[in-house]
Short mmCIF file of C-alpha atoms in Angstrom, two decimals:
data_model
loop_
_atom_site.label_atom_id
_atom_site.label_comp_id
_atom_site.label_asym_id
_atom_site.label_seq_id
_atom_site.Cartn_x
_atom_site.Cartn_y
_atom_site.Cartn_z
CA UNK A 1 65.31 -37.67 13.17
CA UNK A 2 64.34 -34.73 15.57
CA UNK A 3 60.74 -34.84 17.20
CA UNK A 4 58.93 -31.83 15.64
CA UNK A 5 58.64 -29.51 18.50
CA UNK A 6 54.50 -29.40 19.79
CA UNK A 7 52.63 -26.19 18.99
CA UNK A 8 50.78 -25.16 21.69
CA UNK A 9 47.37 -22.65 20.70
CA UNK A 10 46.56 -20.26 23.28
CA UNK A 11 43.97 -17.48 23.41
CA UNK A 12 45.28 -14.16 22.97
CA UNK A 13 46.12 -11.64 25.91
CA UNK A 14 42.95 -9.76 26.41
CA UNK A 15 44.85 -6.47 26.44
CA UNK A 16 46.42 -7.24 22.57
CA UNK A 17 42.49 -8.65 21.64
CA UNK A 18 41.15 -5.03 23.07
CA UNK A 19 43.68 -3.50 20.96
CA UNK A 20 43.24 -5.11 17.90
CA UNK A 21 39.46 -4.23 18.11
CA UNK A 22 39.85 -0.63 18.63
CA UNK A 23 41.52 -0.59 15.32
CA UNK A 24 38.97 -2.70 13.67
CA UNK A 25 36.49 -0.41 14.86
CA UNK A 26 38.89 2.92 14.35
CA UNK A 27 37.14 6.22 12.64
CA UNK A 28 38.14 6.75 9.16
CA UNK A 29 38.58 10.42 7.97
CA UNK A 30 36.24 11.14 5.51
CA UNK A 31 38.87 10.65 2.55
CA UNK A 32 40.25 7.69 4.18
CA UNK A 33 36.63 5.99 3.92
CA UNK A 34 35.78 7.04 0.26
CA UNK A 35 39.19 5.72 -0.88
CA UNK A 36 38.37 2.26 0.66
CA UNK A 37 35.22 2.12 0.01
CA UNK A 38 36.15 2.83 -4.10
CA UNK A 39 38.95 0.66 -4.47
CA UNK A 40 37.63 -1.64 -7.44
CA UNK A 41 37.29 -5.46 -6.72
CA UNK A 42 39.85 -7.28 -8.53
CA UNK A 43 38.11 -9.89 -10.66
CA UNK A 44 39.35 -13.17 -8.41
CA UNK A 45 37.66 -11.31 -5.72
CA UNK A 46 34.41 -10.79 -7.40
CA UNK A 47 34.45 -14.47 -8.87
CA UNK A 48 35.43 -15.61 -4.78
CA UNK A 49 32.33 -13.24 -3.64
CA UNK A 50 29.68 -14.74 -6.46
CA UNK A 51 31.05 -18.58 -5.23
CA UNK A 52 30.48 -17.57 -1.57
CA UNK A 53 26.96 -16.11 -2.26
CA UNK A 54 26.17 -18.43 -4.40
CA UNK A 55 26.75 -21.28 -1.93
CA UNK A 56 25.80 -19.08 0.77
CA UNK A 57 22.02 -18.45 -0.56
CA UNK A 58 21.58 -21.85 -1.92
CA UNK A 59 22.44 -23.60 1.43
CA UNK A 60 20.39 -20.92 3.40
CA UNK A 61 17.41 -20.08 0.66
CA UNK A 62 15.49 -18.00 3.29
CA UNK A 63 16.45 -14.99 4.91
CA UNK A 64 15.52 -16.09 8.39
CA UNK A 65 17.66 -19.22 7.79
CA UNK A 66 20.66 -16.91 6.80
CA UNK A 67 19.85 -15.20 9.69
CA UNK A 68 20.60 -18.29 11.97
CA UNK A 69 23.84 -19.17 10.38
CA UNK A 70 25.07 -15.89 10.67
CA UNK A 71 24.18 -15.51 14.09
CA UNK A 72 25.41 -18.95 14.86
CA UNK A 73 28.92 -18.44 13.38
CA UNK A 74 29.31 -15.02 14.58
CA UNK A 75 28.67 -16.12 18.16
CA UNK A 76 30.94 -19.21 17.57
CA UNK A 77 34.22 -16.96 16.36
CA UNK A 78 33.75 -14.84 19.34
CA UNK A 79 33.89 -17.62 21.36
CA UNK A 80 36.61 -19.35 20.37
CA UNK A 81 39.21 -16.04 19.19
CA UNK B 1 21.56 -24.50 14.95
CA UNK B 2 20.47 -26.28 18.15
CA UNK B 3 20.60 -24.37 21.69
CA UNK B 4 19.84 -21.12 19.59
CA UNK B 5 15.68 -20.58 20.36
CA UNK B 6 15.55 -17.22 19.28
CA UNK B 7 12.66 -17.41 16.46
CA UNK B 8 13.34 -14.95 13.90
CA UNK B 9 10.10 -15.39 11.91
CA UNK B 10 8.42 -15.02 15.09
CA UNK B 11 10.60 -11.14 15.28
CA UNK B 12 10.16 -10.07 12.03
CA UNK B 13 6.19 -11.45 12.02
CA UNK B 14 6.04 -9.00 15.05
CA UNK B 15 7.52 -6.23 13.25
CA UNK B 16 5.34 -6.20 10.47
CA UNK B 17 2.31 -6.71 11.79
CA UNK B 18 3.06 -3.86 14.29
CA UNK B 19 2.08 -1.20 11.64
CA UNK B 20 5.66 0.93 12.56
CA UNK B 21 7.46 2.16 9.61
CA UNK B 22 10.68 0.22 10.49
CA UNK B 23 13.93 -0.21 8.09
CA UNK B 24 16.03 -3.17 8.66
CA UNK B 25 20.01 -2.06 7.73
CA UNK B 26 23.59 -2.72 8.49
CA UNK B 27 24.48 -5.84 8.43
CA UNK B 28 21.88 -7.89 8.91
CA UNK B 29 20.37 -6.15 5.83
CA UNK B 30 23.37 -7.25 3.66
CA UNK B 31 22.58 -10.85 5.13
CA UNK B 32 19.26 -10.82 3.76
CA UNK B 33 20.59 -9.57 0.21
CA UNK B 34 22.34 -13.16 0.46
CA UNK B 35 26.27 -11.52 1.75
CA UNK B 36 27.80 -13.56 4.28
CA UNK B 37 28.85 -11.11 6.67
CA UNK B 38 29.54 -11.66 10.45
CA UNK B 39 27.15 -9.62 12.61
CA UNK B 40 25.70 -10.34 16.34
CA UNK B 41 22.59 -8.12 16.08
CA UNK B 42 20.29 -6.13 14.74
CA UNK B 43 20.07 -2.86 13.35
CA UNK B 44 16.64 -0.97 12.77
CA UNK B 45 16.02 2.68 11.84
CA UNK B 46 12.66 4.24 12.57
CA UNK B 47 10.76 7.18 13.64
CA UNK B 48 9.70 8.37 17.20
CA UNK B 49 6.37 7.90 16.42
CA UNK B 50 6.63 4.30 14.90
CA UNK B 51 9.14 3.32 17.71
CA UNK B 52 6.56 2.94 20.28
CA UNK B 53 4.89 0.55 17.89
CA UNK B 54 7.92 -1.38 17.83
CA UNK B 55 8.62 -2.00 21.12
CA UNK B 56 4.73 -3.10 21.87
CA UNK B 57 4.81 -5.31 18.97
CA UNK B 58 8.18 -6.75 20.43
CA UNK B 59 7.33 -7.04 23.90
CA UNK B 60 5.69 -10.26 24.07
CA UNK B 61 9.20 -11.75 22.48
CA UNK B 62 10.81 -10.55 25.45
CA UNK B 63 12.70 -7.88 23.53
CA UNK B 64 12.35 -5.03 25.86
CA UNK B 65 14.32 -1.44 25.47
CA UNK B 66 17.33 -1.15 27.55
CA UNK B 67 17.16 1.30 30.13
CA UNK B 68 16.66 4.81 28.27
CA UNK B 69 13.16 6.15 28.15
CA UNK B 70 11.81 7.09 24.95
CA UNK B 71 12.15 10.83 25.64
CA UNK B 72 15.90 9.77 26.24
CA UNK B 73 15.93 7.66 23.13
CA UNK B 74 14.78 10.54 20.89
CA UNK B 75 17.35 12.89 22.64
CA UNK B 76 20.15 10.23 21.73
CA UNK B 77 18.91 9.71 18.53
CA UNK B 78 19.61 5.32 19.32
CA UNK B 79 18.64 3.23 21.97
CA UNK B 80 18.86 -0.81 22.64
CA UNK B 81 16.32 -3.61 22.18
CA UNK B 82 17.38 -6.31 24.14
CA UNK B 83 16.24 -9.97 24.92
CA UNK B 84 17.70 -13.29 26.18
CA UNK B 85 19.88 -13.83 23.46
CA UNK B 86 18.93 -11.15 20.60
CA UNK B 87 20.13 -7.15 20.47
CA UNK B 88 18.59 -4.91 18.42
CA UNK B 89 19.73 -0.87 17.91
CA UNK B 90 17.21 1.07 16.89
CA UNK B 91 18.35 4.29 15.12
CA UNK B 92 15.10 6.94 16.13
CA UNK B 93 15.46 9.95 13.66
CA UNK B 94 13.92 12.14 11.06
CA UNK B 95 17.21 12.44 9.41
CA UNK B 96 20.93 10.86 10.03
CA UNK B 97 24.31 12.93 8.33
CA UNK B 98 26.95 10.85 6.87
CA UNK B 99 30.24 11.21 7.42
CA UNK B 100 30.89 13.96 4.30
CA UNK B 101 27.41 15.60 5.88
CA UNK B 102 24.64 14.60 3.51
CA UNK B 103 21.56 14.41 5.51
CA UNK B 104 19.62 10.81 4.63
CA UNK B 105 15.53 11.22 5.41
CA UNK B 106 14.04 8.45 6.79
CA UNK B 107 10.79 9.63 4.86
CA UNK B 108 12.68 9.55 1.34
CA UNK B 109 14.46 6.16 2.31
CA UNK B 110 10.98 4.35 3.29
CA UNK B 111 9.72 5.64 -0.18
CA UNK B 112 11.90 4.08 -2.14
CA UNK B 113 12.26 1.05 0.32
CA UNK B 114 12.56 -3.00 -1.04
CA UNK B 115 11.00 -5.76 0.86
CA UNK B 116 13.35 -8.77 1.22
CA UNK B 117 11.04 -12.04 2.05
CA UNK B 118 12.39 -13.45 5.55
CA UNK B 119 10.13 -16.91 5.18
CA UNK B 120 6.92 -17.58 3.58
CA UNK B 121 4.72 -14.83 4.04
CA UNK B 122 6.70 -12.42 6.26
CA UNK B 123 8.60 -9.43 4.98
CA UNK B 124 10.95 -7.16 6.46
CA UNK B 125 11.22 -3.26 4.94
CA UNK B 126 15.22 -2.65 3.94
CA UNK B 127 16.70 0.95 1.92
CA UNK B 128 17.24 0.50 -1.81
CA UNK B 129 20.42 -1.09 -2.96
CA UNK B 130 21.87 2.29 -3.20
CA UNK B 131 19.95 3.35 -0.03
CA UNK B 132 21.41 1.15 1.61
CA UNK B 133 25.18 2.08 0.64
CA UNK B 134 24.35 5.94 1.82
CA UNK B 135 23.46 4.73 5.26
CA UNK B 136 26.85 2.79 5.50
CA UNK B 137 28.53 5.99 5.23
CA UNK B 138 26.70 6.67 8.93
CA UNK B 139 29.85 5.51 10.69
CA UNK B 140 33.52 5.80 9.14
CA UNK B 141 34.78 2.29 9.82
CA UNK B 142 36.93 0.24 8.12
CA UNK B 143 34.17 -2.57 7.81
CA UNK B 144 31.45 0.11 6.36
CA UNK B 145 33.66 1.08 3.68
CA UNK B 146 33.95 -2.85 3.14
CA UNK B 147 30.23 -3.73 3.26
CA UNK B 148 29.74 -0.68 0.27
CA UNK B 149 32.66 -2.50 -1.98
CA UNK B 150 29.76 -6.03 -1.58
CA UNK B 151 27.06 -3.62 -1.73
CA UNK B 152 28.10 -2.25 -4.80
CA UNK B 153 29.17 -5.39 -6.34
CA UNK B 154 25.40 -6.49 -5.79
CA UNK B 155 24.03 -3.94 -7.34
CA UNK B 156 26.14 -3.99 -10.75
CA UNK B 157 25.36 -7.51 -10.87
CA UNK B 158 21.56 -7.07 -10.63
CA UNK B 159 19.70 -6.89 -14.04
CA UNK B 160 18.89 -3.24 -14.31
#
């Protein structure tokens, strides 16, 4: 049997990251905005959102201890994307 | 969270106590409503009058503002809090237009403000649930329109 080829995991090119967060962070017309922002949440996603802040407020019951973990995660995806 | 000293009881026990008329929102607002969203810092909106306030009652944290003066600030309508490890943008204005042009008043949104408890006996001053989705409508990006789909999933789940 064939070895499985190794996948290697390298950062992105800088350039492609730039690029991708100029879209992320890309103005919306006006219409553009209200039509995302109004698109109705299916009910999976509202049942996935109630799990997530349910788990999310009962693991972190304070604000300031939400705080942390927010900041703490954010800083470690930066890091490592 | 180890190697992460930044003490936000400490920031927010700073704020309050200062006696500024300061509204915590984006993100970090949504975080304290208990929606896991990824955000790196802080967003405050305030007056010109109460920002001076601030940024004495902030001071000894070693938050200090980043290089514009507060005549500058004021001009620009924003400027930058920054410490070791912490940013803060402060939003300085009367009044801030959405996208569509509907002018938001600081004055009306501090009247009809909530207090969110950040531990034990500190408090931090954030827009009404439906405050709070007019000021998303500040900027026009694809993650505002997002944070108003949560925002207005909180509030329809809230017992009215």
């Amino acid at each position: 049997m064939a070895e499985r080829p190794k996948t290697t995991l390298t950062s992105p090119d800088p350039a492609f990251l730039a690029e991708v967060e100029a879209f992320e962070n890309r103005t919306l017309t006006p219409e553009e905005f209200s039509a995302r922002a109004s698109t109705p949440m299916l009910a999976h996603e509202r049942e996935e959102l109630a799990d997530h802040v349910s788990w999310f407020v009962r693991r972190h019951p304070s604000a300031a201890e939400r705080f942390r973990a927010i900041t703490h995660l954010t800083r470690q995806w930066l890091a490592n994307r | 969270m180890q190697g992460d000293p930044f003490d936000e009881v400490a920031f927010f026990r700073a704020i309050a106590e200062s006696g500024a008329r300061v509204l915590l929102i984006g993100r970090r607002a949504l975080v304290a409503l208990g929606l896991p969203v990824m955000t790196s810092d802080y967003d405050f909106w305030t007056t010109a009058d109460d920002a001076s306030k601030l940024n004495d009652a902030l001071r000894p944290l070693s938050l200090v503002p980043k290089s514009r003066s507060p005549e500058e600030a004021r001009k620009v309508g924003k400027y930058v809090l920054e410490g070791d490890d912490t940013v803060a943008d402060v939003f300085v204005a009367r009044a801030i237009s959405t996208i569509d042009g509907v002018q938001v008043s600081f004055d009306d949104l501090w009247t009809r403000r909530t207090h969110v408890k950040i531990k034990d006996d500190v408090e931090v001053a954030i827009p009404s649930l439906d405050d709070l989705i007019l000021t998303k409508r500040f900027g026009a990006r694809p993650r505002d329109a997002d944070d108003i789909r949560l925002l207005q999933w909180l509030r329809d789940r809230k017992p009215h």
